Tab-separated table of C-alpha atoms in Angstrom:
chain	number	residue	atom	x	y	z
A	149	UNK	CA	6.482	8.540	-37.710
A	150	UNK	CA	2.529	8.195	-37.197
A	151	UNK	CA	1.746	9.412	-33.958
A	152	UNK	CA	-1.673	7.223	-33.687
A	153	UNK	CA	-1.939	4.435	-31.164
A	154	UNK	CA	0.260	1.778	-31.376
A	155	UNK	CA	-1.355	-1.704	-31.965
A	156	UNK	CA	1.065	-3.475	-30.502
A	157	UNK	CA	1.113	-1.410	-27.395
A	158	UNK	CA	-2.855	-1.328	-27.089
A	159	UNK	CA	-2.372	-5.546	-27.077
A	160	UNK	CA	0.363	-5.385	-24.522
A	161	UNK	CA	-2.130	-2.290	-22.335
A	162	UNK	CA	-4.320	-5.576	-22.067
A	163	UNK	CA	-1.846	-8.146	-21.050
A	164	UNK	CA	-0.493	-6.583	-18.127
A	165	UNK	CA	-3.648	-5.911	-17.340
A	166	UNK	CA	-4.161	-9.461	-16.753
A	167	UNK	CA	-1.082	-10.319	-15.517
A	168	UNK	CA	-1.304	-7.164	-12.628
A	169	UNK	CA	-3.974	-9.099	-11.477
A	170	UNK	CA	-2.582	-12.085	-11.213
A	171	UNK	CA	0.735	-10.385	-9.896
A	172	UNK	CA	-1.410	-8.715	-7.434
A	173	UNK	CA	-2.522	-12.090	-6.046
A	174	UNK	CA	1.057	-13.316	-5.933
A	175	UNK	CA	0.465	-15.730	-9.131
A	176	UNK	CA	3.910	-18.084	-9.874
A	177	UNK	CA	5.864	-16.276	-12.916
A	178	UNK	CA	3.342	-12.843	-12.734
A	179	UNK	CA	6.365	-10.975	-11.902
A	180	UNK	CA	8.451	-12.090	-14.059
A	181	UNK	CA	6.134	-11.884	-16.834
A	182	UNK	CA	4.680	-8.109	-15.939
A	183	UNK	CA	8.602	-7.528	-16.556
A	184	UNK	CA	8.730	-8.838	-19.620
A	185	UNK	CA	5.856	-7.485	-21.003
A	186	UNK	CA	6.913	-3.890	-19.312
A	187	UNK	CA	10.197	-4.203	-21.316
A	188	UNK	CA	7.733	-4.664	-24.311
A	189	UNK	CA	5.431	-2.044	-24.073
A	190	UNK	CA	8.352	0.537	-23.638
A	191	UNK	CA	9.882	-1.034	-26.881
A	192	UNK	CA	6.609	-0.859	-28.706
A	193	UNK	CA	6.007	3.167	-28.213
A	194	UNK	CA	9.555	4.009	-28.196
A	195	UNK	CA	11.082	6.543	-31.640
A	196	UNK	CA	14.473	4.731	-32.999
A	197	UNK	CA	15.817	7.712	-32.137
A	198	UNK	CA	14.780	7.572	-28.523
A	199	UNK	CA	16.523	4.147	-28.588
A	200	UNK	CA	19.156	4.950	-29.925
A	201	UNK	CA	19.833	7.713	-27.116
A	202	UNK	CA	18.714	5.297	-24.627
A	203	UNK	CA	21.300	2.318	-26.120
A	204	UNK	CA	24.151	5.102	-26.932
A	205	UNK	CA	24.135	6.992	-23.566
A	206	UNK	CA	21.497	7.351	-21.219
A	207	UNK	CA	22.125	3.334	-19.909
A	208	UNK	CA	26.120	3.504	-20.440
A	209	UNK	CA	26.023	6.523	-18.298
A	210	UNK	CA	23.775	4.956	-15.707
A	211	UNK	CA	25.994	2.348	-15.092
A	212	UNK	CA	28.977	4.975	-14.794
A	213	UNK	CA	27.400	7.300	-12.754
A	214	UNK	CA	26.400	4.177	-10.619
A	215	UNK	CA	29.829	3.139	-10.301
A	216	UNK	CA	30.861	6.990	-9.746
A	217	UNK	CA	28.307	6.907	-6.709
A	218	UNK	CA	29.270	3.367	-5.461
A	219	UNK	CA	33.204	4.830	-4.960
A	220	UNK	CA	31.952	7.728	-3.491
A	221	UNK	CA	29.758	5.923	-1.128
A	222	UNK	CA	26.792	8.379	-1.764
A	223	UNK	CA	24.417	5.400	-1.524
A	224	UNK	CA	25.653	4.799	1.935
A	225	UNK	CA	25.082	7.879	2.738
A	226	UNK	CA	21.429	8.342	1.496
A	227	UNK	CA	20.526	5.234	3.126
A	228	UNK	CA	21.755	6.224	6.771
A	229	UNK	CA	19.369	9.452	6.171
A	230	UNK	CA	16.603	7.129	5.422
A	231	UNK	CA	12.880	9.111	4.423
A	232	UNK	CA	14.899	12.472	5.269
A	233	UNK	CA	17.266	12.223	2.859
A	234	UNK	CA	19.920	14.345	1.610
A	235	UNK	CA	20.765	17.620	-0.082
A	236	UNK	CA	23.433	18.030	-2.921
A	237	UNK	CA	25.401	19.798	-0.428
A	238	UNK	CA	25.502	17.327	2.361
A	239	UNK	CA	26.127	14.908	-0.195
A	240	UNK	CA	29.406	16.697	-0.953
A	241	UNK	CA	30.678	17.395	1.748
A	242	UNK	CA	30.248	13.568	2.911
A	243	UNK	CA	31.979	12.492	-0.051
A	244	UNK	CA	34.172	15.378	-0.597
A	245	UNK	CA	33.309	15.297	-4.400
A	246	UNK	CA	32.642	18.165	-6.372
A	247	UNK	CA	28.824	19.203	-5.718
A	248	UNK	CA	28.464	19.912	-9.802
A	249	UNK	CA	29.440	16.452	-10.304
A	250	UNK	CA	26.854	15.027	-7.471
A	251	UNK	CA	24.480	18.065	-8.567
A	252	UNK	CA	24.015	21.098	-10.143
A	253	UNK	CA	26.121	24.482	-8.379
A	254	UNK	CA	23.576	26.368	-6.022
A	255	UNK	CA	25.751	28.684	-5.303
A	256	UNK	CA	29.544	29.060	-5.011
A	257	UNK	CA	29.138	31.246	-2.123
A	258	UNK	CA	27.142	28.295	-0.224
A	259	UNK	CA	29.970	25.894	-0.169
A	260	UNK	CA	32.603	25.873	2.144
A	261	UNK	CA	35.067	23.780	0.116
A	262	UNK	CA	37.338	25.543	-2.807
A	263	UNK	CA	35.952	27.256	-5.372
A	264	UNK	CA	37.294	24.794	-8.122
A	265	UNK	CA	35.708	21.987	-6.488
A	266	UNK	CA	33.363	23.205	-7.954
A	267	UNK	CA	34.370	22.000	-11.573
A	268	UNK	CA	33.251	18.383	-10.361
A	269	UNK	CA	29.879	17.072	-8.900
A	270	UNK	CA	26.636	17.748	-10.789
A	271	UNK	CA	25.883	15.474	-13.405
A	272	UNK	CA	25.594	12.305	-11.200
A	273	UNK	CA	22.491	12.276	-8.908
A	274	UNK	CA	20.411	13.774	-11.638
A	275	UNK	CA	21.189	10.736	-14.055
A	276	UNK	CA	20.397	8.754	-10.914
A	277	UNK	CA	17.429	10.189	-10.607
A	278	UNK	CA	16.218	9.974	-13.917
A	279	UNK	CA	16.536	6.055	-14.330
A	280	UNK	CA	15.211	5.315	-11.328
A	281	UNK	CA	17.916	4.527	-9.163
A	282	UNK	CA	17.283	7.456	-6.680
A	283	UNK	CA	14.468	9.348	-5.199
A	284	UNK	CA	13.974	13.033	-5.097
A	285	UNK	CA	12.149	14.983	-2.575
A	286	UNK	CA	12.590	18.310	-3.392
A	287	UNK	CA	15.067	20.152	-5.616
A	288	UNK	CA	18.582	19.052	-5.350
A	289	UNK	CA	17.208	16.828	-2.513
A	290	UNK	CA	17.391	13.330	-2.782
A	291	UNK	CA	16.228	9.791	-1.109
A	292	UNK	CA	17.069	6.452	-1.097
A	293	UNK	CA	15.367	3.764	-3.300
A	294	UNK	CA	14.938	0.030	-2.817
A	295	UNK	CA	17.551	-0.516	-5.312
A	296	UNK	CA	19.768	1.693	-3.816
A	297	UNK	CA	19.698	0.499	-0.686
A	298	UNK	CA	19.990	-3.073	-2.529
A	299	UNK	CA	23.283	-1.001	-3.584
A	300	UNK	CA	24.901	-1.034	-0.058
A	301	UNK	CA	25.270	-4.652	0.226
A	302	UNK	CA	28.057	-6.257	-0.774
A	303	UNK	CA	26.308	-8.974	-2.820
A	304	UNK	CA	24.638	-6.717	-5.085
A	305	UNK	CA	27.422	-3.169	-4.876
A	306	UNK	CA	30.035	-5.963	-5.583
A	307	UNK	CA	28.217	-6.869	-8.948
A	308	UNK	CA	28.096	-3.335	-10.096
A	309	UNK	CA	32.041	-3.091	-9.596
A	310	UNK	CA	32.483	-6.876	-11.125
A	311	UNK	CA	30.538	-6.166	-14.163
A	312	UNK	CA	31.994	-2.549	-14.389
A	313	UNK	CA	35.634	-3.396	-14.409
A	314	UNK	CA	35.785	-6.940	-15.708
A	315	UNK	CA	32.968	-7.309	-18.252
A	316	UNK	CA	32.942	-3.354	-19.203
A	317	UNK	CA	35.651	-3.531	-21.240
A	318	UNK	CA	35.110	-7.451	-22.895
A	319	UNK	CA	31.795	-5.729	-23.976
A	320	UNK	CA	33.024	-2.742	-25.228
A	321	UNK	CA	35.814	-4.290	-27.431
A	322	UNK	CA	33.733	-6.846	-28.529
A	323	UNK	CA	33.059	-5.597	-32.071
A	324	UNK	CA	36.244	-4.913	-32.930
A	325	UNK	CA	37.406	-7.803	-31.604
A	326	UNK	CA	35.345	-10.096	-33.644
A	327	UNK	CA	35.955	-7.677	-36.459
A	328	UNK	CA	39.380	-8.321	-36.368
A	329	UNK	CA	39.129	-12.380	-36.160
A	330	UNK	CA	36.552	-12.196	-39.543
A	331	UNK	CA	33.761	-13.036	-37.342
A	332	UNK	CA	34.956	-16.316	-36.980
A	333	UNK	CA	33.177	-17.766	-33.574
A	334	UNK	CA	35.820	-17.833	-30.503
A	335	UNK	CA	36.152	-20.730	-28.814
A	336	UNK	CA	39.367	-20.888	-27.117
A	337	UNK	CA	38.548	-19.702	-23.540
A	338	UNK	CA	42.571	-18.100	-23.283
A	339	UNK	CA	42.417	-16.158	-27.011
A	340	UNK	CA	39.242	-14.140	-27.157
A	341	UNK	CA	37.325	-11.155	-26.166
A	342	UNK	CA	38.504	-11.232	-22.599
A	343	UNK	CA	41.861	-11.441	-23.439
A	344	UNK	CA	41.413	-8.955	-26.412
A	345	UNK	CA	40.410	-6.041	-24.003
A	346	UNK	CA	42.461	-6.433	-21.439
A	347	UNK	CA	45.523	-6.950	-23.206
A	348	UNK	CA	46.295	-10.515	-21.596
A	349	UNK	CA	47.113	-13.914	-22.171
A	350	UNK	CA	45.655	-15.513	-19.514
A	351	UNK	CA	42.037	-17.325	-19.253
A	352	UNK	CA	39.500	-15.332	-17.020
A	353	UNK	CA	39.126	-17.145	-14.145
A	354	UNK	CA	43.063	-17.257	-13.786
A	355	UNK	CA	43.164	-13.497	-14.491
A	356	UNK	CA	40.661	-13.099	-11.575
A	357	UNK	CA	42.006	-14.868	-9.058
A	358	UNK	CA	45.000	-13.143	-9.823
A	359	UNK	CA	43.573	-10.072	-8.685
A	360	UNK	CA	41.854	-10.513	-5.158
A	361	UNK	CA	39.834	-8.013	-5.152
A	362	UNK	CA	37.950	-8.464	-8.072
A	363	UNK	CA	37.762	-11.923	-7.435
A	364	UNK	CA	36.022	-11.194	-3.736
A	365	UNK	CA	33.560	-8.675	-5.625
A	366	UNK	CA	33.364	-11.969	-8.502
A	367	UNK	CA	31.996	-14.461	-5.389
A	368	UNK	CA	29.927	-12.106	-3.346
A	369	UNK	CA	27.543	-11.482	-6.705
A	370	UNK	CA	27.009	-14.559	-7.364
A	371	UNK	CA	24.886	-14.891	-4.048
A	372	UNK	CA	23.144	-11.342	-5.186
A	373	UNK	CA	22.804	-12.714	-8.572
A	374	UNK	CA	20.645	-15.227	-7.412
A	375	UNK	CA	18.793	-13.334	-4.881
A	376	UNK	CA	14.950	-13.475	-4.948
A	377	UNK	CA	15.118	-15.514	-7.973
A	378	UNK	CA	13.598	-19.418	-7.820
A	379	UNK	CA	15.786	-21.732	-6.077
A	380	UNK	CA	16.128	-25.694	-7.073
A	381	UNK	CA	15.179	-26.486	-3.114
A	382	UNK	CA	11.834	-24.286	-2.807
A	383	UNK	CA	9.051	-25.871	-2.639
A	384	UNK	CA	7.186	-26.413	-6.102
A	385	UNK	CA	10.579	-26.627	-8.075
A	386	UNK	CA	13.134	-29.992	-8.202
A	387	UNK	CA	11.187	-32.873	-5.449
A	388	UNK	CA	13.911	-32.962	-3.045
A	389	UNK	CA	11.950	-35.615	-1.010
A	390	UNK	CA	11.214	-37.621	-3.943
A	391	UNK	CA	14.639	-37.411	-5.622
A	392	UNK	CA	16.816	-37.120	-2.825
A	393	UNK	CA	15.591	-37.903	0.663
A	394	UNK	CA	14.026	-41.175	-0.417
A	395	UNK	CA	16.692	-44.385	-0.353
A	396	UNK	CA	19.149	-42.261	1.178
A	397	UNK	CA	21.586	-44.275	2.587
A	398	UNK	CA	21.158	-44.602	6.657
A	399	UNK	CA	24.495	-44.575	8.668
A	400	UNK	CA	26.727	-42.198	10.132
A	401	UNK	CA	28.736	-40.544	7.569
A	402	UNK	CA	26.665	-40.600	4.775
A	403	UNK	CA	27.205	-37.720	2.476
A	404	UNK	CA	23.744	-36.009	1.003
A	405	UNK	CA	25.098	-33.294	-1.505
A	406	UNK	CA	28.597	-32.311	-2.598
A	407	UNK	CA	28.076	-28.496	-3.765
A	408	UNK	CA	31.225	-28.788	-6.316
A	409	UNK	CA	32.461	-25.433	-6.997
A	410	UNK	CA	30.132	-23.993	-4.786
A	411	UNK	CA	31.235	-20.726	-4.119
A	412	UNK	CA	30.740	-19.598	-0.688
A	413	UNK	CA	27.829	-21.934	0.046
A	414	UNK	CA	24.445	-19.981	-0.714
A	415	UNK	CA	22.983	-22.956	-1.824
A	416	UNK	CA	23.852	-25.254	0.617
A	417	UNK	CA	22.749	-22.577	3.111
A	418	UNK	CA	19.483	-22.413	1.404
A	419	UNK	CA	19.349	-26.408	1.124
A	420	UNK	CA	19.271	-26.470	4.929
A	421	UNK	CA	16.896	-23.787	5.199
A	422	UNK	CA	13.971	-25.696	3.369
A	423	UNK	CA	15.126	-29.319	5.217
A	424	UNK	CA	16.623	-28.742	8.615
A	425	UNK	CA	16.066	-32.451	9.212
A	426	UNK	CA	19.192	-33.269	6.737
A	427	UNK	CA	19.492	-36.907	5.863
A	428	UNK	CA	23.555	-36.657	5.710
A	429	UNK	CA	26.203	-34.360	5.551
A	430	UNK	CA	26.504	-31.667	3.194
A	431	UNK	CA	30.113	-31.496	1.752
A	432	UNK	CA	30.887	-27.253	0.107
A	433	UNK	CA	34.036	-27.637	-2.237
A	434	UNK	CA	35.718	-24.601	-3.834
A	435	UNK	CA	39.447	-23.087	-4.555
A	436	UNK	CA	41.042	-22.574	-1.199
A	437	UNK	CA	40.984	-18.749	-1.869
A	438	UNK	CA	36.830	-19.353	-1.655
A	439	UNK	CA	37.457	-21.586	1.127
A	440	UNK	CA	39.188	-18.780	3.117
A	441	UNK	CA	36.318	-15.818	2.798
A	442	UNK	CA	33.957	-18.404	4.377
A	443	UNK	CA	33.469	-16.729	8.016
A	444	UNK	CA	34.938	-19.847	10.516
A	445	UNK	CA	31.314	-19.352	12.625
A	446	UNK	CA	29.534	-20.941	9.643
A	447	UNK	CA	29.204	-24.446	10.610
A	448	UNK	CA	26.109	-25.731	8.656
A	449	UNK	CA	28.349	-27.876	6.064
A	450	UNK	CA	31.424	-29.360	5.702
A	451	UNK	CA	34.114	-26.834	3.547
A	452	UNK	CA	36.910	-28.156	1.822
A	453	UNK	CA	39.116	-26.880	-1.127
A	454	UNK	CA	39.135	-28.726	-4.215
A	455	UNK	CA	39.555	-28.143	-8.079
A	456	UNK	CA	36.897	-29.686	-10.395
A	457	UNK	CA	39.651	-31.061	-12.785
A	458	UNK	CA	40.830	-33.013	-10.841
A	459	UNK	CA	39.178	-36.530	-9.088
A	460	UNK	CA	36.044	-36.236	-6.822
A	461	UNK	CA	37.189	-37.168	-3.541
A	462	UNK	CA	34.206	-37.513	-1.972
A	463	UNK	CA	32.611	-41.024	-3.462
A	464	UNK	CA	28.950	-42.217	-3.279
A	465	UNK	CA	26.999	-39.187	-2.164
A	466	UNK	CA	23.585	-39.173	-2.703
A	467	UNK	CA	24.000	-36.055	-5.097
A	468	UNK	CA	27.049	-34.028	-6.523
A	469	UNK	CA	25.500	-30.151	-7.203
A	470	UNK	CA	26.943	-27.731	-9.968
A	471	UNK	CA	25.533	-24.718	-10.082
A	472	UNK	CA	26.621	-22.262	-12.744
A	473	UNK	CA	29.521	-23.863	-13.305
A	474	UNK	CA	29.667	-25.613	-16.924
A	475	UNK	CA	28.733	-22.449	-18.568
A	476	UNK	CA	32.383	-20.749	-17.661
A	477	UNK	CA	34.332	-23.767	-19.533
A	478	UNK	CA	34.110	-25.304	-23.439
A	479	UNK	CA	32.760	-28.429	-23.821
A	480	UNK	CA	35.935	-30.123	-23.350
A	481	UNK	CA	36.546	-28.929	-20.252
A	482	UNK	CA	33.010	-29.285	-18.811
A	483	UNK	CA	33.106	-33.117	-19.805
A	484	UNK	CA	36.345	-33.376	-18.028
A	485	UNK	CA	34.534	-31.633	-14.652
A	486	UNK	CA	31.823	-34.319	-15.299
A	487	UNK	CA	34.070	-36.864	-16.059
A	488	UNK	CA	35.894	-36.108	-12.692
A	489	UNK	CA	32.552	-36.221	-10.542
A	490	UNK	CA	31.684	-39.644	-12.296
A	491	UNK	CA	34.072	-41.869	-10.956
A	492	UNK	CA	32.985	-40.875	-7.166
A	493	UNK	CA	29.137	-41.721	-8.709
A	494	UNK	CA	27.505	-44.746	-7.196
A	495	UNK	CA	25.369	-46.994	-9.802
A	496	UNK	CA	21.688	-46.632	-9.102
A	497	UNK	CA	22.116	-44.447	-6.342
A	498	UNK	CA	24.228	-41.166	-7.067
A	499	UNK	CA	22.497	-38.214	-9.194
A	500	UNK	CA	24.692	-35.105	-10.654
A	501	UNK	CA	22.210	-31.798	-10.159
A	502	UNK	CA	23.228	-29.515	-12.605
A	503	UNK	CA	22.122	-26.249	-12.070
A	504	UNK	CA	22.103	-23.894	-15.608
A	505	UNK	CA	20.181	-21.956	-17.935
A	506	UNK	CA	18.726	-24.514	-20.499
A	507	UNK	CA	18.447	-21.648	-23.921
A	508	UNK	CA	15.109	-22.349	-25.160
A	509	UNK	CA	14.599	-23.152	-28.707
A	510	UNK	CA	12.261	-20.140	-29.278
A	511	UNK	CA	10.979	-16.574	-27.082
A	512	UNK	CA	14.155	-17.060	-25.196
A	513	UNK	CA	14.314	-14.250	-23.035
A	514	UNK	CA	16.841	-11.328	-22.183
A	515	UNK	CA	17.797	-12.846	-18.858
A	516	UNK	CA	19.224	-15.652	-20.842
A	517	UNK	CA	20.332	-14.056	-23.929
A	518	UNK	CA	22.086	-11.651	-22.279
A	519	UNK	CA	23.946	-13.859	-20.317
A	520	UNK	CA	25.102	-15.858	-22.838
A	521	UNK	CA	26.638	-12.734	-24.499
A	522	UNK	CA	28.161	-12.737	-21.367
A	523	UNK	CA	29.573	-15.969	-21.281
A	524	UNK	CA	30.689	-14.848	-24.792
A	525	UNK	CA	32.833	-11.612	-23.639
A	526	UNK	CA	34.416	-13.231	-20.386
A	527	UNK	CA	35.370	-16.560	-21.579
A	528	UNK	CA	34.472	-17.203	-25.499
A	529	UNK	CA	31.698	-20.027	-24.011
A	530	UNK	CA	28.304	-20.257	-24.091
A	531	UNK	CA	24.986	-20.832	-22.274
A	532	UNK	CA	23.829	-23.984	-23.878
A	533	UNK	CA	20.513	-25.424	-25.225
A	534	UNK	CA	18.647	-28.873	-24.173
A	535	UNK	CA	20.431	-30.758	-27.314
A	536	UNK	CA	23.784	-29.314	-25.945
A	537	UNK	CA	23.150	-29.974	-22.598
A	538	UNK	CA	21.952	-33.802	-23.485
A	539	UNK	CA	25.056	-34.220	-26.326
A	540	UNK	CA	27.333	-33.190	-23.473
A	541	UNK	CA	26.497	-35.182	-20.359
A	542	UNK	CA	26.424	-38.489	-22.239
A	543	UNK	CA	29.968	-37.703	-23.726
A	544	UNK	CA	30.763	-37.851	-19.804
A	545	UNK	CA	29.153	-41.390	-19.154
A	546	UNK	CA	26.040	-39.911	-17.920
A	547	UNK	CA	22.257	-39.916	-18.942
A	548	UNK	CA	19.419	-36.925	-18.383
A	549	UNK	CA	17.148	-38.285	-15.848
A	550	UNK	CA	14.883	-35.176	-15.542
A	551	UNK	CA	14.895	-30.952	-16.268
A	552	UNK	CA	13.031	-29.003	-14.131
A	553	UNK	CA	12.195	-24.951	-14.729
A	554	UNK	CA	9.931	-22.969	-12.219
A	555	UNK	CA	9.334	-19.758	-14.202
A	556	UNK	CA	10.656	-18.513	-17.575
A	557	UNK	CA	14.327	-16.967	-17.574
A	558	UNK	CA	15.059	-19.026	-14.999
A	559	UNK	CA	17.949	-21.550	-14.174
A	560	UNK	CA	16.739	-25.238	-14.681
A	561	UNK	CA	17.581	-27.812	-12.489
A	562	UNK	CA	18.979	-30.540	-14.872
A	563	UNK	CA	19.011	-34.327	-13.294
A	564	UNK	CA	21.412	-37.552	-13.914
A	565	UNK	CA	22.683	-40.727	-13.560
A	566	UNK	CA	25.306	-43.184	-14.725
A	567	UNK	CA	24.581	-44.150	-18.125
């Protein structure tokens, strides 16, 4: 290949140029942009065949060494140790792995477990190392990272495991998969690639809930999924005043926002973050097997178990919230969750928030692409576009009243009423 400058990668030089600047001054969307146009840049001087290597192997095993180091707690570890950090040795010993698989063999004689433990440890810090994930002071000496650290909490380790051992596989059988249907596009969320890879008849979610574990790792993600990214109540984003605090009904009783299939109430907890002062009472409803990992000291809303397919019980709140929830069902069955939340609406008064990615027409990025492949390997759905969104919430009796998206990639915040 010709090993002079890359236009394209001269162009992008200049662009984050001007968006470090603005990123440096804490400019709305800089961030997210600078990542964007970082992702580009590496694209634009990047050999096929480096791509290919970095496609093939070097990111498959990053995510397996990261699950390797995630069972072994070695992130834990390194974290406790904090700027010291740790050598391969103490790592091994901690974890009682194989130093060759947590690093390469110093010296047999050195270690105090069994020779043939040997066999085991090295290969997985260095990976680490090498994309970023860990630090390294010194040789075979290594320090925690942001994202490591990120790696000890529950709401972000959790999505490593989640994605590891439920969406690994739907991924990975994916081509053959649609290979063996003709390439014919699934749409039947109980026959598809989910069900393909691991060998099952049942749909995801019941699959999931099904096995507890997974499930808890499922829920405590989707709090680090959103984490740090723009919320529907900051300030900037959907008018809460405006839309929601304004002609609220005054009495005792009054409900302000239903969070339907809420999860374990992030939002809610973030909605009474940015407006102590709530106008009503905010309702949390989710399968009782959410219900239950809800700690009994949190008191800031109301929690109650409830599936979406069936009526809303609570009528004439102010607003009904969804947040990523249409995106796990077909068409058919998101109308019938809308359908259900519709005969609790109020005329004139009562808005449905739904909270989703809206798939832009054009320059749609990763974020969103990505997850609709997603959607794709777990349940045979789909993210959805403004025309789908629109098509589908008037099939349910309601009308778009107003979208609102903070920064590119992001979730919108998708407003409406009773037709």
């Amino acid at each position: 290949m010709d090993a002079s400058p890359n236009p394209q990668a001269l162009s992008l030089l200049e662009d984050i140029a001007r968006v470090g600047k603005l990123y440096s001054q804490n400019g709305s969307g800089s961030r997210e942009e600078l990542l964007s146009l970082a992702y580009s840049l590496a694209s634009s001087v990047e050999l096929p065949s480096e791509a290919i290597q970095r496609i093939g192997w070097a990111e498959p095993a990053r995510f397996a060494s990261t699950k390797i180091a995630i069972d072994l707690k070695l992130f834990e570890e390194l974290k406790d140790k904090k700027g010291t950090g740790m050598t391969t040795m103490e790592l091994a010993k901690a974890s009682k792995a194989d130093p060759t698989l947590i690093c390469k063999p110093l010296s047999v004689s050195l270690c105090k477990l069994p020779a043939d433990i040997w066999v085991c440890a090295a290969r997985v810090m260095k990976h680490l190392r090498a994309m970023n994930v860990i630090g390294e002071k010194n040789e075979d000496h290594y320090v925690a990272t942001p994202f490591s650290i990120a790696l000890t909490d529950s709401k972000y380790r959790d999505g490593i495991v989640y994605t590891h051992d439920v969406a690994g596989p739907s991924f990975q059988q994916l081509p053959a998969y649609l290979q063996s249907i003709s390439y014919v596009h699934p749409t039947n969320i109980a026959d598809g690639p989910f069900q393909y890879a691991h060998k099952t008849p049942a749909p995801f979610f019941v699959w999931l809930y099904e096995r507890p574990e997974l499930a808890s790792c499922f829920n405590n993600y989707m709090s680090g999924y959103r984490a740090g990214k723009p919320s529907w109540v900051d300030p900037g984003f959907y008018p809460v005043e405006e839309r929601l605090c304004n002609c609220m009904k005054q009495g005792k009783g009054e409900v302000w926002v239903v969070d339907v299939g809420g999860g374990l109430g992030h939002d809610l907890e973030l909605l009474k973050q940015k407006y102590p002062h709530v106008p009503g009472r905010l309702v949390l409803q989710d399968k009782q097997e959410v219900i239950d990992q809800i700690p009994a000291s949190e008191t800031g809303f109301e929690k109650t178990a409830h599936d979406f397919f069936t009526p809303q019980p609570v009528k004439g709140a102010r607003a009904y919230h969804l947040h990523s929830v249409l995106h796990d069902w077909d068409d058919a069955s998101s109308i019938n969750i809308l359908k259900n939340i519709v005969t609790a609406m109020e005329k004139d008064y009562s808005k449905l928030l739904i909270n989703e990615l809206v798939v832009p027409n054009k320059d749609a990025s990763w974020s969103i692409t990505s997850m609709d492949w997603l959607m794709l390997a777990l349940g045979a759905v789909k993210e959805r576009t403004e025309k789908d969104w629109r098509t589908m919430v008037e099939a349910a009796g309601l009308k778009i009243t107003g979208m609102w998206t903070k920064e590119v990639g992001s979730e919108s915040l998708i407003e409406c009423e009773l037709a």
